């Protein structure tokens, strides 16, 4: 599929949206200050799939996190994007299939999943606009 343009302005702080690109589910979250601070405070040496939060966001746009919405264990859709859904123990996403917890950077923190939720290719084209792909 072709790249898609997405306006992030309607995503309230603390909320996330889901969309499909190339047949794959993608989550876009507008993170709260607390969620960003938590993601930055992690000692990456303790992580199963060590990545800094900076490696997973774009400079100057740290409030936004864009990840594929497929658990890296067996591909279930993690909860945590819709209001009221459990975000797991690390303010990110929780996969109900076998109990994987992802943090507010989409990194695997607990449970059987081996890898972080991957970040798809995207770039900012304006302050609140991205092009995915
Ligand atoms: Fe998510 Fe197994 S598919 S924990």
Short mmCIF file of C-alpha atoms and ligand atoms in Angstrom, two decimals:
data_model
loop_
_atom_site.label_atom_id
_atom_site.label_comp_id
_atom_site.label_asym_id
_atom_site.label_seq_id
_atom_site.Cartn_x
_atom_site.Cartn_y
_atom_site.Cartn_z
CA UNK A 1 0.00 0.00 0.00
CA UNK A 2 0.73 3.63 -0.43
CA UNK A 3 1.88 5.87 2.41
CA UNK A 4 -0.94 7.40 4.41
CA UNK A 5 -1.22 10.85 5.94
CA UNK A 6 -2.61 11.10 9.43
CA UNK A 7 -3.67 14.13 11.46
CA UNK A 8 -2.80 13.57 15.12
CA UNK A 9 -4.54 16.69 16.44
CA UNK A 10 -7.82 14.86 17.26
CA UNK A 11 -6.01 12.41 19.56
CA UNK A 12 -6.46 13.73 23.09
CA UNK A 13 -3.61 13.50 25.56
CA UNK A 14 -3.64 10.05 27.11
CA UNK A 15 -5.68 8.60 24.26
CA UNK A 16 -4.72 6.42 21.33
CA UNK A 17 -6.21 5.58 17.97
CA UNK A 18 -6.02 2.47 15.84
CA UNK A 19 -5.69 2.34 12.08
CA UNK A 20 -4.68 -0.11 9.43
CA UNK A 21 -1.73 0.34 7.09
CA UNK A 22 -0.80 -2.33 4.60
CA UNK A 23 -3.25 -4.65 6.33
CA UNK A 24 -1.54 -4.26 9.68
CA UNK A 25 -2.97 -2.66 12.78
CA UNK A 26 -1.14 0.41 14.08
CA UNK A 27 -1.59 2.25 17.36
CA UNK A 28 -0.87 5.97 17.68
CA UNK A 29 -0.80 7.27 21.23
CA UNK A 30 -0.60 10.84 22.48
CA UNK A 31 1.29 10.17 25.71
CA UNK A 32 0.85 12.01 28.96
CA UNK A 33 3.83 13.68 30.63
CA UNK A 34 3.76 10.89 33.22
CA UNK A 35 3.86 8.22 30.52
CA UNK A 36 6.78 9.92 28.77
CA UNK A 37 8.68 10.38 32.03
CA UNK A 38 8.16 6.73 32.93
CA UNK A 39 9.40 5.62 29.52
CA UNK A 40 12.52 7.81 29.80
CA UNK A 41 13.32 6.68 33.35
CA UNK A 42 13.76 3.00 32.48
CA UNK A 43 17.27 1.56 32.70
CA UNK A 44 17.44 -0.15 29.33
CA UNK A 45 19.95 -2.68 30.65
CA UNK A 46 17.00 -4.24 32.46
CA UNK A 47 14.98 -4.69 29.26
CA UNK A 48 14.42 -7.92 27.35
CA UNK A 49 14.61 -6.00 24.05
CA UNK A 50 16.81 -3.02 24.99
CA UNK A 51 15.79 0.20 23.27
CA UNK A 52 15.70 3.72 24.58
CA UNK A 53 12.49 5.70 24.33
CA UNK A 54 14.38 8.11 22.05
CA UNK A 55 14.99 5.27 19.60
CA UNK A 56 11.24 4.75 19.40
CA UNK A 57 9.98 8.31 18.95
CA UNK A 58 10.87 11.31 16.80
CA UNK A 59 12.92 14.22 18.20
CA UNK A 60 10.67 17.08 19.26
CA UNK A 61 7.58 14.87 19.00
CA UNK A 62 8.12 12.64 22.03
CA UNK A 63 4.51 12.87 23.05
CA UNK A 64 3.52 10.63 20.14
CA UNK A 65 4.22 6.92 20.03
CA UNK A 66 3.48 4.94 16.87
CA UNK A 67 3.68 1.14 17.04
CA UNK A 68 2.30 -1.94 15.35
CA UNK A 69 -0.67 -3.29 17.31
CA UNK A 70 0.27 -6.95 17.24
CA UNK A 71 1.66 -8.76 20.27
CA UNK A 72 5.13 -10.13 19.48
CA UNK A 73 4.26 -13.38 21.23
CA UNK A 74 1.51 -14.89 19.06
CA UNK A 75 -0.05 -11.88 17.43
CA UNK A 76 -3.06 -10.99 19.57
CA UNK A 77 -4.14 -7.36 19.71
CA UNK A 78 -2.94 -5.79 22.97
CA UNK A 79 -5.44 -3.75 24.97
CA UNK A 80 -4.76 -0.21 26.06
CA UNK A 81 -5.66 1.97 23.09
CA UNK A 82 -9.36 2.48 23.81
CA UNK A 83 -10.65 4.37 26.86
CA UNK A 84 -11.16 2.07 29.82
CA UNK A 85 -9.05 -0.75 28.49
CA UNK A 86 -6.34 -2.07 30.81
CA UNK A 87 -2.92 -0.65 29.98
CA UNK A 88 -1.01 -3.24 31.99
CA UNK A 89 1.44 -2.70 34.80
CA UNK A 90 3.63 -0.23 32.89
CA UNK A 91 1.04 2.25 31.51
CA UNK A 92 1.28 0.91 27.97
CA UNK A 93 -0.60 -2.06 26.61
CA UNK A 94 -1.67 -5.40 28.01
CA UNK A 95 -2.07 -8.52 25.90
CA UNK A 96 -4.89 -10.59 27.36
CA UNK A 97 -4.01 -13.77 25.48
CA UNK A 98 -1.09 -14.83 27.67
CA UNK A 99 -0.42 -11.79 29.82
CA UNK A 100 2.27 -9.69 28.17
CA UNK A 101 2.74 -6.18 29.53
CA UNK A 102 4.17 -3.43 27.32
CA UNK A 103 5.29 -0.10 28.72
CA UNK A 104 4.42 3.44 27.64
CA UNK A 105 7.12 3.14 24.97
CA UNK A 106 5.64 -0.13 23.68
CA UNK A 107 8.54 -2.14 25.09
CA UNK A 108 7.96 -5.62 26.44
CA UNK A 109 8.31 -5.60 30.21
CA UNK A 110 6.59 -8.73 31.53
CA UNK A 111 5.05 -11.90 30.13
CA UNK A 112 5.97 -14.22 27.27
CA UNK A 113 6.38 -11.79 24.36
CA UNK A 114 10.00 -11.66 23.19
CA UNK A 115 10.17 -8.25 21.54
CA UNK A 116 8.96 -4.68 21.76
CA UNK A 117 6.01 -3.59 19.64
CA UNK A 118 7.81 -2.52 16.45
CA UNK A 119 7.72 1.07 15.25
CA UNK A 120 6.55 1.36 11.63
CA UNK A 121 8.29 3.70 9.19
CA UNK A 122 6.85 7.19 9.52
CA UNK A 123 7.84 10.85 9.54
CA UNK A 124 6.35 14.10 10.75
CA UNK A 125 5.23 16.39 7.92
CA UNK A 126 3.91 19.09 10.29
CA UNK A 127 3.58 19.59 14.02
CA UNK A 128 0.67 17.16 14.36
CA UNK A 129 0.78 15.39 11.02
CA UNK A 130 2.59 12.22 10.07
CA UNK A 131 3.06 10.18 6.95
CA UNK A 132 3.19 6.46 7.57
CA UNK A 133 5.18 4.47 5.03
FE1 LIG B 1 0.16 -11.73 23.49
FE2 LIG B 1 0.58 -14.34 23.82
S1 LIG B 1 -0.18 -13.33 22.05
S2 LIG B 1 0.87 -12.73 25.25
#
